[in-house]
CSV table of C-alpha atoms and ligand atoms in Angstrom, one decimal:
chain,number,residue,atom,x,y,z
P,15,MET,CA,-3.4,29.1,7.3
P,16,LYS,CA,-0.6,31.0,6.0
P,17,ASP,CA,0.6,32.2,9.3
P,18,LEU,CA,0.8,28.7,10.5
P,19,LEU,CA,3.9,26.5,10.2
P,20,SER,CA,3.6,23.0,8.8
P,21,TRP,CA,5.0,20.3,10.8
P,22,ASP,CA,8.5,20.1,9.1
P,23,GLN,CA,9.3,23.8,9.1
P,24,THR,CA,11.2,25.6,11.6
P,25,LEU,CA,11.9,29.2,12.8
P,26,PHE,CA,15.6,28.3,13.5
P,27,LYS,CA,18.1,28.9,10.5
P,28,ASP,CA,20.9,27.8,13.0
P,29,SER,CA,19.7,26.5,16.3
P,30,GLU,CA,23.6,25.9,17.4
P,31,LEU,CA,23.8,29.8,17.9
P,32,PHE,CA,21.4,29.4,20.9
P,33,GLU,CA,23.5,26.9,22.9
P,34,LEU,CA,25.3,28.5,25.9
P,35,ASP,CA,28.7,27.2,25.0
P,36,HIS,CA,28.5,28.5,21.4
P,37,VAL,CA,31.5,31.0,20.7
P,38,PRO,CA,30.0,33.8,18.8
P,39,GLU,CA,31.6,34.9,15.3
P,40,HIS,CA,30.6,38.6,16.1
P,41,PHE,CA,31.9,39.6,19.6
P,42,LEU,CA,30.3,43.0,20.0
P,43,HIS,CA,31.2,45.7,22.5
P,44,ARG,CA,34.3,44.0,23.7
P,45,ASP,CA,36.9,45.4,21.5
P,46,ALA,CA,38.8,47.3,24.4
P,47,GLN,CA,39.0,44.1,26.5
P,48,MET,CA,40.2,42.2,23.3
P,49,GLN,CA,42.9,44.8,22.7
P,50,SER,CA,44.1,44.9,26.1
P,51,LEU,CA,44.3,41.0,26.2
P,52,MET,CA,46.3,41.0,22.9
P,53,PHE,CA,48.7,43.7,24.3
P,54,SER,CA,49.4,41.7,27.4
P,55,ILE,CA,50.1,38.5,25.4
P,56,ARG,CA,52.2,40.1,22.6
P,57,PRO,CA,55.7,39.7,24.4
P,58,ALA,CA,55.1,35.9,24.1
P,59,PHE,CA,55.2,36.1,20.4
P,60,SER,CA,58.8,37.0,20.6
P,61,GLY,CA,59.6,34.4,23.1
P,62,ALA,CA,59.5,36.6,26.4
P,63,ARG,CA,57.3,36.2,29.3
P,64,PRO,CA,53.7,37.7,28.8
P,65,LEU,CA,52.1,40.2,31.1
P,66,ASN,CA,49.7,38.5,33.5
P,67,CYS,CA,46.1,39.7,33.2
P,68,LEU,CA,43.0,39.6,35.5
P,69,CYS,CA,39.8,39.7,33.9
P,70,SER,CA,36.7,40.2,35.9
P,71,GLY,CA,33.2,41.1,35.9
P,72,PRO,CA,29.7,39.8,36.8
P,73,PRO,CA,28.5,36.6,35.2
P,74,GLY,CA,27.4,36.7,31.4
P,75,THR,CA,29.5,39.7,30.4
P,76,GLY,CA,31.6,37.9,27.9
P,77,LYS,CA,34.8,36.8,29.8
P,78,THR,CA,34.9,33.1,28.7
P,79,THR,CA,34.1,34.2,25.4
P,80,ALA,CA,37.1,36.7,25.2
P,81,VAL,CA,39.6,34.2,26.4
P,82,THR,CA,38.4,31.6,24.0
P,83,LYS,CA,38.9,33.9,21.4
P,84,ILE,CA,42.2,35.0,22.5
P,85,ILE,CA,43.3,31.4,22.6
P,86,GLU,CA,42.2,30.7,19.1
P,87,GLU,CA,44.1,34.0,17.8
P,88,ILE,CA,47.2,32.5,19.4
P,89,GLU,CA,46.8,29.1,18.2
P,90,ASN,CA,46.3,30.4,14.5
P,91,HIS,CA,49.4,32.6,14.9
P,92,THR,CA,52.1,30.4,16.3
P,93,SER,CA,52.9,27.0,18.0
P,94,LYS,CA,55.6,28.7,20.0
P,95,VAL,CA,53.2,30.0,22.5
P,96,VAL,CA,50.8,27.4,24.0
P,97,PRO,CA,47.6,28.7,25.6
P,98,VAL,CA,46.0,26.1,28.0
P,99,LEU,CA,42.3,26.8,29.0
P,100,VAL,CA,41.6,25.6,32.6
P,101,ASN,CA,38.0,25.5,33.8
P,102,CYS,CA,38.6,25.8,37.5
P,103,GLN,CA,34.9,24.6,38.1
P,104,VAL,CA,36.3,21.3,36.8
P,105,ASP,CA,40.1,21.3,37.9
P,106,SER,CA,40.0,23.1,41.1
P,107,THR,CA,43.4,22.0,42.8
P,108,ARG,CA,46.9,22.6,41.9
P,109,TYR,CA,47.4,19.2,41.0
P,110,ALA,CA,44.4,19.1,38.5
P,111,VAL,CA,45.4,22.4,36.9
P,112,PHE,CA,48.9,21.2,36.4
P,113,SER,CA,47.6,17.8,35.0
P,114,ARG,CA,45.5,19.6,32.5
P,115,VAL,CA,48.5,21.8,31.5
P,116,PHE,CA,50.7,18.5,31.1
P,117,ARG,CA,48.0,16.9,28.9
P,118,LYS,CA,47.9,19.8,26.5
P,119,LEU,CA,51.7,20.1,26.3
P,120,MET,CA,52.5,16.3,25.9
P,121,GLY,CA,49.4,15.3,24.2
P,122,TYR,CA,48.7,12.4,26.7
P,123,ALA,CA,47.4,12.6,30.2
P,124,PRO,CA,50.1,12.0,33.2
P,125,PRO,CA,49.9,8.7,34.9
P,126,THR,CA,46.7,8.7,37.2
P,127,SER,CA,48.3,7.2,40.4
P,128,GLY,CA,51.6,7.6,42.4
P,129,VAL,CA,52.7,10.7,40.7
P,130,SER,CA,53.6,13.6,43.0
P,131,PHE,CA,52.4,17.1,42.1
P,132,LYS,CA,56.4,18.0,42.2
P,133,LYS,CA,57.0,15.4,39.3
P,134,ILE,CA,54.2,16.9,37.0
P,135,PHE,CA,55.4,20.3,37.8
P,136,GLY,CA,58.9,19.4,36.8
P,137,GLU,CA,58.1,17.9,33.7
P,138,VAL,CA,56.0,20.7,32.6
P,139,ALA,CA,58.6,23.3,33.4
P,140,LYS,CA,61.3,21.2,31.8
P,141,HIS,CA,59.4,20.7,28.6
P,142,ILE,CA,58.5,24.3,28.0
P,143,ALA,CA,62.3,25.3,28.8
P,144,GLU,CA,63.6,22.9,26.5
P,145,GLU,CA,61.2,23.4,23.6
P,146,GLU,CA,61.6,27.2,24.1
P,147,LYS,CA,57.8,27.5,24.4
P,148,VAL,CA,55.8,30.1,26.1
P,149,LEU,CA,53.1,28.7,28.2
P,150,VAL,CA,50.0,30.8,29.0
P,151,VAL,CA,47.7,29.4,31.4
P,152,VAL,CA,44.2,30.6,31.4
P,153,LEU,CA,42.3,30.2,34.7
P,154,ASP,CA,38.8,30.5,33.8
P,155,ASP,CA,36.3,30.9,36.9
P,156,MET,CA,39.3,31.2,39.3
P,157,ASN,CA,36.7,31.6,42.1
P,158,TYR,CA,36.5,28.0,42.5
P,159,LEU,CA,40.4,28.0,43.4
P,160,PHE,CA,39.5,30.3,46.2
P,161,TYR,CA,36.8,28.1,47.6
P,162,GLU,CA,39.3,25.1,47.6
P,163,ASN,CA,41.8,27.2,49.1
P,164,GLU,CA,44.2,26.2,46.3
P,165,VAL,CA,44.5,29.7,44.4
P,166,ASN,CA,47.9,30.8,46.1
P,167,ASP,CA,49.5,27.5,45.4
P,168,VAL,CA,48.4,27.5,41.9
P,169,LEU,CA,49.6,31.0,41.0
P,170,TYR,CA,52.7,30.7,42.9
P,171,SER,CA,53.8,27.5,41.2
P,172,LEU,CA,53.0,28.8,37.9
P,173,LEU,CA,54.6,32.1,38.3
P,174,ARG,CA,57.8,30.8,39.8
P,175,ALA,CA,58.5,27.9,37.4
P,176,HIS,CA,61.4,29.8,36.0
P,177,GLU,CA,63.1,29.7,39.3
P,178,ILE,CA,62.8,26.1,39.4
P,179,HIS,CA,63.5,25.7,35.6
P,180,PRO,CA,65.6,28.5,34.1
P,181,GLY,CA,64.0,29.5,30.8
P,182,ALA,CA,60.6,28.2,31.6
P,183,ARG,CA,58.4,31.0,30.7
P,184,VAL,CA,54.8,31.3,32.0
P,185,GLY,CA,52.0,33.8,32.0
P,186,VAL,CA,48.8,33.7,33.6
P,187,ILE,CA,45.2,35.1,32.5
P,188,ALA,CA,43.1,34.8,35.5
P,189,VAL,CA,39.3,35.2,35.0
P,190,LEU,CA,37.2,36.0,38.1
P,191,SER,CA,33.5,36.1,38.1
P,192,GLU,CA,33.2,39.2,40.4
P,193,THR,CA,30.2,39.2,42.6
P,194,GLY,CA,30.7,41.9,45.1
P,195,VAL,CA,33.3,40.4,47.8
P,196,PRO,CA,36.8,41.1,47.1
P,197,HIS,CA,39.1,37.9,46.4
P,198,ILE,CA,42.3,38.5,48.2
P,199,LEU,CA,45.6,36.8,47.4
P,200,ASP,CA,48.7,36.2,49.7
P,201,ARG,CA,51.0,39.1,49.6
P,202,LYS,CA,53.8,37.0,48.3
P,203,VAL,CA,51.7,35.8,45.4
P,204,GLU,CA,50.5,39.3,44.7
P,205,SER,CA,53.9,40.5,44.4
P,206,VAL,CA,54.8,38.0,41.7
P,207,PHE,CA,51.3,38.0,39.9
P,208,LEU,CA,50.9,41.9,39.4
P,209,PRO,CA,48.3,41.5,36.8
P,210,ASP,CA,47.0,44.0,34.3
P,211,GLU,CA,43.3,44.3,35.2
P,212,ILE,CA,40.8,44.0,32.5
P,213,SER,CA,37.2,45.0,33.6
P,214,PHE,CA,34.0,43.4,31.9
P,215,PRO,CA,31.2,45.6,33.0
P,216,SER,CA,27.6,44.7,32.6
P,217,TYR,CA,26.4,45.5,29.1
P,218,THR,CA,24.1,48.6,28.8
P,219,LEU,CA,20.4,48.0,27.6
P,220,GLU,CA,21.4,49.2,24.3
P,221,GLU,CA,24.4,47.0,24.1
P,222,THR,CA,22.3,43.9,25.3
P,223,ARG,CA,19.8,44.5,22.7
P,224,ASP,CA,22.4,44.9,19.9
P,225,ILE,CA,24.1,41.7,20.8
P,226,LEU,CA,20.8,39.8,20.7
P,227,SER,CA,19.7,41.4,17.7
P,228,ASN,CA,22.9,40.1,16.0
P,229,ARG,CA,22.0,36.7,17.4
P,230,VAL,CA,18.5,36.9,15.8
P,231,LYS,CA,19.7,37.9,12.6
P,232,LEU,CA,22.0,35.0,12.4
P,233,GLY,CA,20.0,32.2,14.1
P,234,PHE,CA,16.4,32.8,13.0
P,235,TYR,CA,14.9,33.2,9.5
P,236,PRO,CA,13.8,36.8,8.7
P,237,ASP,CA,10.9,38.4,10.4
P,238,VAL,CA,10.6,35.7,13.1
P,239,VAL,CA,11.3,38.3,15.8
P,240,ASP,CA,9.9,41.8,15.8
P,241,SER,CA,11.4,44.6,17.3
P,242,ASP,CA,8.8,45.0,20.3
P,243,VAL,CA,9.4,41.3,21.2
P,244,LEU,CA,13.3,41.9,20.9
P,245,ASP,CA,12.7,45.0,23.2
P,246,ARG,CA,11.1,42.7,25.9
P,247,ILE,CA,14.0,40.1,25.6
P,248,ALA,CA,16.5,42.7,26.1
P,249,GLY,CA,14.7,44.3,28.9
P,250,TYR,CA,14.5,41.0,30.9
P,251,THR,CA,18.0,40.3,30.1
P,252,HIS,CA,19.3,43.6,31.1
P,253,SER,CA,17.4,43.5,34.6
P,254,LEU,CA,19.2,40.4,35.4
P,255,GLY,CA,22.6,41.6,33.8
P,256,ASP,CA,23.5,38.0,32.4
P,257,LEU,CA,23.4,37.6,28.7
P,258,ARG,CA,22.7,33.9,29.1
P,259,VAL,CA,19.2,34.8,30.0
P,260,GLY,CA,18.7,36.4,26.6
P,261,ILE,CA,20.1,33.7,24.6
P,262,ASP,CA,18.1,31.3,26.5
P,263,LEU,CA,15.0,33.2,26.1
P,264,LEU,CA,15.3,33.5,22.3
P,265,LYS,CA,15.7,29.7,22.1
P,266,ARG,CA,12.6,28.9,24.4
P,267,ALA,CA,10.5,31.6,22.9
P,268,GLY,CA,11.4,30.2,19.5
P,269,LEU,CA,10.4,26.6,20.6
P,270,ASN,CA,7.2,28.0,22.1
P,271,ALA,CA,6.3,29.6,18.7
P,272,GLU,CA,6.9,26.5,17.0
P,273,ARG,CA,4.9,24.3,19.3
P,274,HIS,CA,1.9,26.5,18.4
P,275,ALA,CA,2.8,26.4,14.8
P,276,ARG,CA,3.3,30.1,14.5
P,277,LYS,CA,5.6,31.9,12.2
P,278,LYS,CA,6.6,34.5,14.5
P,279,ILE,CA,7.6,34.9,18.1
P,280,SER,CA,4.9,36.6,20.1
P,281,VAL,CA,5.2,38.5,23.4
P,282,GLU,CA,3.4,35.6,25.1
P,283,ASP,CA,6.0,33.1,23.8
P,284,VAL,CA,8.6,35.4,25.5
P,285,GLU,CA,6.5,35.7,28.8
P,286,SER,CA,6.0,31.9,29.1
P,287,ALA,CA,9.7,31.3,28.5
P,288,TYR,CA,10.8,33.8,30.9
P,289,GLU,CA,10.1,31.7,34.1
P,290,LYS,CA,12.4,29.0,32.9
P,291,SER,CA,15.1,31.4,31.4
P,292,ARG,CA,15.5,33.4,34.5
P,293,LEU,CA,16.4,30.1,36.2
P,294,VAL,CA,19.5,30.0,34.0
P,295,HIS,CA,20.9,33.0,35.9
P,296,LEU,CA,19.7,31.5,39.1
P,297,SER,CA,21.7,28.2,38.5
P,298,TYR,CA,24.6,30.1,37.3
P,299,VAL,CA,24.9,32.5,40.1
P,300,ILE,CA,24.3,30.0,42.9
P,301,ARG,CA,27.0,27.8,41.6
P,302,SER,CA,29.4,30.6,41.8
P,303,LEU,CA,28.6,31.4,45.4
P,304,LYS,CA,30.9,30.6,48.5
P,305,LYS,CA,29.9,28.2,51.2
P,306,ASP,CA,28.9,31.0,53.8
P,307,GLU,CA,27.0,32.7,51.2
P,308,LYS,CA,25.0,29.6,50.3
P,309,VAL,CA,24.1,29.2,54.1
P,310,LEU,CA,22.9,32.8,54.0
P,311,LEU,CA,20.8,32.3,50.9
P,312,GLY,CA,19.3,29.1,52.4
P,313,LEU,CA,18.3,30.9,55.4
P,314,VAL,CA,16.5,33.6,53.5
P,315,ALA,CA,14.7,30.8,51.6
P,316,ASP,CA,13.6,29.1,54.6
P,317,MET,CA,12.5,32.1,56.6
P,318,GLN,CA,10.6,33.9,53.8
P,319,GLU,CA,10.2,37.6,54.7
P,320,ALA,CA,12.7,37.8,57.3
P,321,THR,CA,14.0,41.0,59.0
P,322,SER,CA,17.8,41.5,58.5
P,323,GLY,CA,18.1,41.4,62.3
P,324,ASP,CA,16.7,38.0,62.7
P,325,LEU,CA,18.5,36.8,59.7
P,326,TYR,CA,21.7,37.9,61.3
P,327,GLU,CA,21.1,36.0,64.6
P,328,LYS,CA,20.5,32.9,62.8
P,329,PHE,CA,23.5,33.3,60.5
P,330,HIS,CA,25.7,34.4,63.2
P,331,SER,CA,24.7,31.1,65.2
P,332,MET,CA,25.4,28.9,62.3
P,333,THR,CA,28.7,30.4,61.1
P,334,ASN,CA,29.9,32.6,63.9
P,335,LEU,CA,30.6,35.3,61.3
P,336,GLY,CA,30.2,38.9,62.5
P,337,TYR,CA,27.9,41.5,61.5
P,338,THR,CA,30.3,43.1,58.9
P,339,ARG,CA,30.8,40.1,56.9
P,340,PHE,CA,26.9,39.2,57.1
P,341,TYR,CA,26.0,42.8,55.8
P,342,GLU,CA,28.6,42.3,52.9
P,343,MET,CA,27.0,39.1,52.0
P,344,LEU,CA,23.6,40.4,52.1
P,345,ASN,CA,24.6,43.2,49.6
P,346,LYS,CA,26.3,40.8,47.4
P,347,LEU,CA,23.4,38.4,47.1
P,348,GLY,CA,21.2,41.6,46.4
P,349,ALA,CA,23.9,42.8,43.8
P,350,VAL,CA,23.6,39.5,41.8
P,351,SER,CA,19.7,39.8,41.7
P,352,LEU,CA,19.0,36.8,44.0
P,353,LEU,CA,17.3,38.9,46.8
P,354,ASP,CA,15.7,42.2,47.7
P,355,ALA,CA,16.4,44.0,50.9
P,356,ASP,CA,13.9,47.0,51.6
P,357,PHE,CA,14.7,49.4,54.4
P,358,THR,CA,11.9,49.8,56.8
P,359,GLY,CA,13.3,52.6,58.8
P,360,LYS,CA,13.1,50.7,62.1
P,361,GLY,CA,15.2,48.1,63.9
P,362,SER,CA,17.9,48.1,66.7
P,363,ARG,CA,20.5,49.2,64.4
P,364,GLY,CA,18.7,52.1,63.1
P,365,ARG,CA,17.9,50.5,59.8
P,366,SER,CA,16.4,47.0,59.7
P,367,ARG,CA,15.6,45.6,56.1
P,368,ILE,CA,13.1,43.0,55.2
P,369,VAL,CA,14.8,40.4,53.1
P,370,THR,CA,13.0,38.5,50.3
P,371,LEU,CA,14.0,36.1,47.6
P,372,ARG,CA,13.6,37.2,44.1
P,373,TYR,CA,12.9,33.6,43.0
P,374,GLY,CA,10.6,30.8,44.5
P,375,ALA,CA,12.3,29.3,47.6
P,376,ASP,CA,11.9,25.9,46.3
P,377,GLU,CA,13.8,26.7,43.1
P,378,VAL,CA,16.6,28.1,45.2
P,379,ARG,CA,16.7,25.4,47.6
P,380,LYS,CA,17.0,22.8,44.8
P,381,ARG,CA,20.2,24.4,43.6
P,382,LEU,CA,21.9,25.0,46.9
M,27,ADP,N1,29.6,40.7,23.5
M,27,ADP,C1,29.1,39.5,23.2
M,27,ADP,N2,28.6,39.3,21.9
M,27,ADP,C2,27.9,38.2,21.6
M,27,ADP,N3,27.8,37.2,22.4
M,27,ADP,C3,28.1,37.4,23.8
M,27,ADP,C4,28.9,38.6,24.2
M,27,ADP,N4,29.0,38.5,25.5
M,27,ADP,C5,28.5,37.4,26.0
M,27,ADP,N5,27.8,36.7,24.8
M,27,ADP,C6,27.4,35.4,24.9
M,27,ADP,O1,26.7,35.2,26.3
M,27,ADP,C7,26.8,34.0,27.0
M,27,ADP,C8,27.7,34.2,28.2
M,27,ADP,O2,28.9,34.8,27.7
M,27,ADP,P1,30.4,34.2,28.6
M,27,ADP,O3,31.5,34.8,27.8
M,27,ADP,O4,30.2,32.8,28.8
M,27,ADP,O5,30.3,35.1,29.9
M,27,ADP,P2,31.1,35.1,31.3
M,27,ADP,O6,32.3,34.1,31.0
M,27,ADP,O7,31.5,36.4,31.5
M,27,ADP,O8,30.1,34.5,32.4
M,27,ADP,C9,27.6,33.1,25.9
M,27,ADP,O9,26.8,32.5,25.3
M,27,ADP,C10,28.3,34.1,25.0
M,27,ADP,O10,28.1,33.8,23.6
M,28,MG,MG1,32.5,32.2,32.1
């Protein structure tokens, strides 16, 4: 009996650490990115306009964590610099972004009806100029501003606030979840944005293991996770490239072990958790796709083992997009681990590929 848990025992020392919105105390392997961010922000501390930044990398590489920590640092340091975190998935229009900024600056929401964008914008610019504050707007998951075609308006308004209101100092930290397809800004926006680019590459297998090992140490009681179990979890996480998978796996495997009243997580606990945890990645990636990419993914789900030629025909008839775009999207969906495309060596364009989903068609359709 000594290897079994009694009903009121738990393996989790701190279960909060396995929630995906938890901000980790130890942010490992991201020193260079944190330093670059601090460097860009620094001018704001002496009242000047900060350098703009563009943070980009695949999902689950610590981008949101990094900007959240920078915001904390700024807020601990001074009230003269006001950072505003905008989650563009929620606030995806120029109006919504500026309402969010307004709320942070004034401490109350702008009136919900009958107020023009121009009015909100004017109040924001006037406030920071008069109070001599420097505004730092963090646009997290800026991808969503592209989908809504609002990105140029948002950036242009933020970055030219000082022309409307002399003395209004604004910097932008943009965060892009990068998925293979370039996000292109209007030339006139590009020329005022000029960001320092900060890249968040996928973690290596060793880094992944190290980060997860740290989470284990803080979140579980000693000896709950043996090193072969950790290896397995790190391997799965690395193969999907999204740290969320590993954190979710730890949580589910821990709950599985508890359900069986075991004092240790076994490899089987990990195996049975994986089917669910990999869907964390699936949901996350599908949410970040563009409309046409979703159309293509839906087609792959419906057609099962399609050749790329057949896929292209259907895709073209639905979207009117050409082969180059199709091909880019196919590669992108492969790069984010949604599908496999194997070369068969035949086909009218020399190389035709068999395209298959890496997830169950139903799981994919449910999320489209
Ligand atoms: N270097 C790291 N150290 C500790 N935890 C990390 C690290 N990078 C990411 N995480 C964790 O992984 C999850 C996803 O990170 P997040 O910053 O949201 O990624 P992104 O915004 O790039 O998609 C979060 O739960 C976060 O706590
Ligand atoms: Mg994020």
